[in-house]
CSV table of C-alpha atoms in Angstrom, one decimal:
chain,number,residue,atom,x,y,z
A,1,UNK,CA,88.9,164.4,126.2
A,2,UNK,CA,91.5,162.6,128.3
A,3,UNK,CA,89.0,160.7,130.4
A,4,UNK,CA,87.5,159.4,127.0
A,5,UNK,CA,90.9,158.5,125.6
A,6,UNK,CA,91.5,156.6,128.9
A,7,UNK,CA,88.6,154.5,128.1
A,8,UNK,CA,89.7,154.1,124.5
A,9,UNK,CA,93.3,152.9,124.8
A,10,UNK,CA,94.8,150.1,126.9
A,11,UNK,CA,95.8,151.2,130.2
A,12,UNK,CA,99.0,153.1,130.4
A,13,UNK,CA,99.8,153.0,126.7
A,14,UNK,CA,98.8,156.5,125.6
A,15,UNK,CA,101.7,158.9,124.8
A,16,UNK,CA,100.7,162.5,124.3
A,17,UNK,CA,102.4,164.5,121.7
A,18,UNK,CA,102.7,168.4,121.6
A,19,UNK,CA,101.0,168.8,125.0
A,20,UNK,CA,102.4,172.3,125.6
A,21,UNK,CA,101.3,173.9,122.3
A,22,UNK,CA,99.9,177.3,122.4
A,23,UNK,CA,97.6,179.3,119.9
A,24,UNK,CA,99.1,181.4,117.4
A,25,UNK,CA,98.7,185.3,118.2
A,26,UNK,CA,95.8,186.8,116.2
A,27,UNK,CA,95.9,190.4,117.6
A,28,UNK,CA,92.3,189.9,119.2
A,29,UNK,CA,91.5,189.9,122.8
A,30,UNK,CA,91.4,186.1,122.7
A,31,UNK,CA,95.3,186.0,122.8
A,32,UNK,CA,95.2,187.1,126.5
A,33,UNK,CA,93.2,183.6,127.3
A,34,UNK,CA,95.0,180.5,128.5
A,35,UNK,CA,94.2,177.9,125.9
A,36,UNK,CA,95.9,174.5,127.0
A,37,UNK,CA,97.0,172.5,124.0
A,38,UNK,CA,94.7,174.8,121.7
A,39,UNK,CA,91.7,172.5,122.5
A,40,UNK,CA,93.0,169.3,121.1
A,41,UNK,CA,94.9,166.2,122.5
A,42,UNK,CA,97.0,164.2,119.9
A,43,UNK,CA,99.3,161.1,120.4
A,44,UNK,CA,99.8,157.4,120.0
A,45,UNK,CA,98.6,154.6,122.2
A,46,UNK,CA,97.6,150.9,121.8
A,47,UNK,CA,94.1,149.3,121.4
A,48,UNK,CA,94.3,145.4,122.0
A,49,UNK,CA,98.0,145.7,121.9
A,50,UNK,CA,97.9,147.4,118.4
A,51,UNK,CA,99.5,150.9,117.8
A,52,UNK,CA,96.9,153.7,116.9
A,53,UNK,CA,97.3,157.3,116.5
A,54,UNK,CA,94.4,159.8,117.7
A,55,UNK,CA,93.4,163.1,117.8
A,56,UNK,CA,90.4,164.4,120.1
A,57,UNK,CA,88.9,167.8,120.6
A,58,UNK,CA,88.8,169.3,124.1
A,59,UNK,CA,85.4,171.0,124.4
A,60,UNK,CA,86.2,172.5,127.8
A,61,UNK,CA,88.6,175.0,125.8
A,62,UNK,CA,86.6,177.3,123.9
A,63,UNK,CA,84.1,174.6,122.8
A,64,UNK,CA,86.9,172.7,121.0
A,65,UNK,CA,86.9,175.2,118.2
A,66,UNK,CA,89.7,175.2,115.7
A,67,UNK,CA,92.8,177.4,116.1
A,68,UNK,CA,96.1,177.5,113.9
A,69,UNK,CA,97.9,175.3,116.6
A,70,UNK,CA,94.9,172.9,116.6
A,71,UNK,CA,95.1,172.6,112.9
A,72,UNK,CA,98.8,171.9,113.0
A,73,UNK,CA,98.4,169.4,115.6
A,74,UNK,CA,95.6,167.3,113.9
A,75,UNK,CA,97.7,167.5,110.5
A,76,UNK,CA,100.6,166.0,112.6
A,77,UNK,CA,98.4,163.3,114.0
A,78,UNK,CA,97.1,162.2,110.7
A,79,UNK,CA,100.6,162.5,109.2
A,80,UNK,CA,102.2,160.4,111.9
A,81,UNK,CA,99.5,157.7,111.4
A,82,UNK,CA,100.3,157.5,107.7
A,83,UNK,CA,104.1,157.5,108.2
A,84,UNK,CA,104.1,154.7,110.8
A,85,UNK,CA,101.3,152.7,108.9
A,86,UNK,CA,98.9,152.7,111.8
A,87,UNK,CA,95.1,153.5,112.1
A,88,UNK,CA,94.1,157.1,112.8
A,89,UNK,CA,91.1,157.9,115.1
A,90,UNK,CA,89.4,161.2,115.4
A,91,UNK,CA,87.3,161.9,118.7
A,92,UNK,CA,85.0,164.8,117.7
A,93,UNK,CA,83.5,167.2,120.0
A,94,UNK,CA,83.9,170.9,118.3
A,95,UNK,CA,82.0,174.0,117.7
A,96,UNK,CA,84.0,174.6,114.3
A,97,UNK,CA,86.4,177.0,113.1
A,98,UNK,CA,87.7,179.8,115.3
A,99,UNK,CA,87.1,182.9,113.2
A,100,UNK,CA,90.0,184.7,114.8
A,101,UNK,CA,92.4,182.0,113.4
A,102,UNK,CA,91.7,182.9,109.9
A,103,UNK,CA,93.7,186.1,110.6
A,104,UNK,CA,96.7,184.5,112.1
A,105,UNK,CA,99.8,183.7,110.1
A,106,UNK,CA,99.1,180.6,108.1
A,107,UNK,CA,95.7,180.0,109.6
A,108,UNK,CA,93.8,179.2,106.6
A,109,UNK,CA,96.7,177.2,105.0
A,110,UNK,CA,96.9,174.9,108.0
A,111,UNK,CA,92.9,174.3,107.9
A,112,UNK,CA,93.1,173.2,104.4
A,113,UNK,CA,95.2,170.2,105.6
A,114,UNK,CA,92.2,169.0,107.7
A,115,UNK,CA,90.6,168.0,104.3
A,116,UNK,CA,93.5,167.2,102.2
A,117,UNK,CA,95.3,164.7,104.6
A,118,UNK,CA,92.4,162.3,105.0
A,119,UNK,CA,92.0,162.1,101.3
A,120,UNK,CA,95.6,160.9,100.9
A,121,UNK,CA,95.3,158.7,103.9
A,122,UNK,CA,92.3,156.9,102.2
A,123,UNK,CA,93.1,153.3,101.3
A,124,UNK,CA,96.5,153.6,103.0
A,125,UNK,CA,95.5,153.3,106.7
A,126,UNK,CA,92.1,152.8,108.4
A,127,UNK,CA,90.5,156.1,109.5
A,128,UNK,CA,87.7,156.1,112.3
A,129,UNK,CA,85.5,159.0,113.4
A,130,UNK,CA,83.9,158.7,116.9
A,131,UNK,CA,81.5,161.6,117.2
A,132,UNK,CA,80.6,162.3,121.0
A,133,UNK,CA,79.5,166.0,120.5
A,134,UNK,CA,78.6,168.7,118.3
A,135,UNK,CA,80.4,169.1,114.8
A,136,UNK,CA,79.7,172.3,113.0
A,137,UNK,CA,81.3,174.1,110.0
A,138,UNK,CA,85.0,173.2,109.6
A,139,UNK,CA,84.8,170.2,111.9
A,140,UNK,CA,82.0,168.7,110.0
A,141,UNK,CA,83.9,168.0,106.7
A,142,UNK,CA,86.8,165.6,107.3
A,143,UNK,CA,85.1,163.4,109.7
A,144,UNK,CA,82.9,162.1,107.0
A,145,UNK,CA,86.0,161.0,105.0
A,146,UNK,CA,86.7,158.2,107.5
A,147,UNK,CA,86.2,154.7,106.8
A,148,UNK,CA,83.9,154.2,109.7
A,149,UNK,CA,81.7,156.8,111.5
A,150,UNK,CA,80.4,156.3,114.9
A,151,UNK,CA,77.9,158.8,116.4
A,152,UNK,CA,76.3,159.1,119.8
A,153,UNK,CA,72.6,159.6,119.9
A,154,UNK,CA,71.1,162.7,121.3
A,155,UNK,CA,74.8,164.3,121.9
A,156,UNK,CA,76.4,164.2,118.6
A,157,UNK,CA,75.4,166.7,115.9
A,158,UNK,CA,76.9,167.4,112.5
A,159,UNK,CA,76.0,170.3,110.1
A,160,UNK,CA,77.7,172.9,108.2
A,161,UNK,CA,75.9,175.6,110.4
A,162,UNK,CA,74.3,175.7,113.7
A,163,UNK,CA,70.6,176.2,114.1
A,164,UNK,CA,71.1,179.7,115.4
A,165,UNK,CA,73.5,180.8,112.5
A,166,UNK,CA,70.9,179.2,110.0
A,167,UNK,CA,68.1,181.0,111.5
A,168,UNK,CA,69.8,184.4,111.5
A,169,UNK,CA,70.4,184.0,107.6
A,170,UNK,CA,67.3,182.1,106.4
A,171,UNK,CA,64.8,182.6,109.2
A,172,UNK,CA,64.2,178.8,109.3
A,173,UNK,CA,63.6,177.6,112.8
A,174,UNK,CA,65.0,174.0,113.2
A,175,UNK,CA,66.3,172.0,116.1
A,176,UNK,CA,69.8,170.4,116.3
A,177,UNK,CA,68.3,167.0,115.9
A,178,UNK,CA,66.4,168.0,112.7
A,179,UNK,CA,69.4,169.8,111.1
A,180,UNK,CA,72.1,167.2,111.8
A,181,UNK,CA,71.2,164.8,114.5
A,182,UNK,CA,73.0,161.5,114.8
A,183,UNK,CA,69.8,159.5,114.2
A,184,UNK,CA,69.2,161.6,111.1
A,185,UNK,CA,72.7,160.6,109.7
A,186,UNK,CA,72.3,157.0,110.7
A,187,UNK,CA,68.9,156.6,108.9
A,188,UNK,CA,68.7,159.4,106.3
A,189,UNK,CA,72.0,160.6,105.0
A,190,UNK,CA,74.0,157.6,105.6
A,191,UNK,CA,76.9,159.4,107.0
A,192,UNK,CA,77.0,157.5,110.3
A,193,UNK,CA,77.7,153.7,110.3
A,194,UNK,CA,77.2,153.3,113.9
A,195,UNK,CA,74.6,154.8,116.3
A,196,UNK,CA,75.2,154.5,120.0
A,197,UNK,CA,73.5,155.5,123.2
A,198,UNK,CA,76.8,156.4,125.4
A,199,UNK,CA,80.5,157.4,125.2
A,200,UNK,CA,81.4,154.0,126.4
A,201,UNK,CA,79.5,152.1,123.7
A,202,UNK,CA,81.0,154.3,121.0
A,203,UNK,CA,84.5,153.7,122.3
A,204,UNK,CA,84.0,150.1,122.6
A,205,UNK,CA,82.8,149.9,119.0
A,206,UNK,CA,85.9,151.8,118.0
A,207,UNK,CA,88.2,149.3,120.0
A,208,UNK,CA,86.5,146.3,118.3
A,209,UNK,CA,87.1,147.7,114.8
A,210,UNK,CA,90.8,148.2,115.6
A,211,UNK,CA,90.9,144.7,116.7
A,212,UNK,CA,90.1,143.1,113.5
A,213,UNK,CA,91.3,145.9,110.8
A,214,UNK,CA,94.7,145.7,109.2
A,215,UNK,CA,97.0,148.3,110.3
A,216,UNK,CA,97.5,149.4,106.8
A,217,UNK,CA,97.2,148.6,103.2
A,218,UNK,CA,100.3,146.4,103.1
A,219,UNK,CA,99.4,144.2,106.1
A,220,UNK,CA,96.7,141.4,106.3
A,221,UNK,CA,93.9,141.8,109.1
A,222,UNK,CA,94.9,139.7,112.3
A,223,UNK,CA,93.7,136.1,112.6
A,224,UNK,CA,91.6,135.4,115.6
A,225,UNK,CA,90.7,131.9,116.8
A,226,UNK,CA,87.0,132.3,117.8
A,227,UNK,CA,86.6,128.5,118.4
A,228,UNK,CA,83.7,128.5,115.8
A,229,UNK,CA,84.3,125.4,113.5
A,230,UNK,CA,84.1,126.8,109.9
A,231,UNK,CA,82.6,123.6,108.7
A,232,UNK,CA,79.7,123.7,111.1
A,233,UNK,CA,76.1,123.6,109.6
A,234,UNK,CA,73.5,126.3,110.3
A,235,UNK,CA,70.1,125.2,109.0
A,236,UNK,CA,68.5,128.7,109.5
A,237,UNK,CA,70.6,129.6,106.3
A,238,UNK,CA,68.1,127.6,104.4
A,239,UNK,CA,65.3,129.8,105.6
A,240,UNK,CA,66.8,133.2,104.8
A,241,UNK,CA,66.1,133.3,101.0
A,242,UNK,CA,62.6,132.2,100.3
A,243,UNK,CA,62.0,129.5,97.7
A,244,UNK,CA,60.1,131.9,95.3
């Protein structure tokens, strides 16, 4: 995830928060494992010189699944963005909820914030989802509440259940693409606003969005001189709408 964030932010501007967070004890064997940052990175950096808050799942840590500390960190990132009046970006790559977490102290209560906070941020700050991997179960809900949704083709998948889980319950045999592929969400469900072919393309679109969006609902969008004369004529406009 840190390599992806290096490509997202202006060089040397990202300041990571809660780097040394550890998972809450659950009483299961998983407590003995080393889980740096509880599978998520949060912090503030700059894109085209403008401040932005981010949270990004680390798929190398238990498939980016949600633990109680992860819930707390993501809630904190979204809250920091609202308090500072800056955009919030989620880089999604997660297998969903870590079931052990539901037995930890406050596990379920912290999880509810992942769905509540985006709703109160809506209309206050820009929210952007960049999906660069799977997104199942709990991780499939809040990303769709963003203002802009970017998915990487063939790599990003979003559904409430994985094909394996669906088959175990309904005996339906479907592929990831059929159940929640990026192309499906871009052409059929309408969840995805942008369909990309690489991480770099997805992150560049995100950077471009931040470039012209207002930081919050009290600010005007930045004015960029493109050198294009607003009074120029374009005769092609006459042909766009047919005479009949």
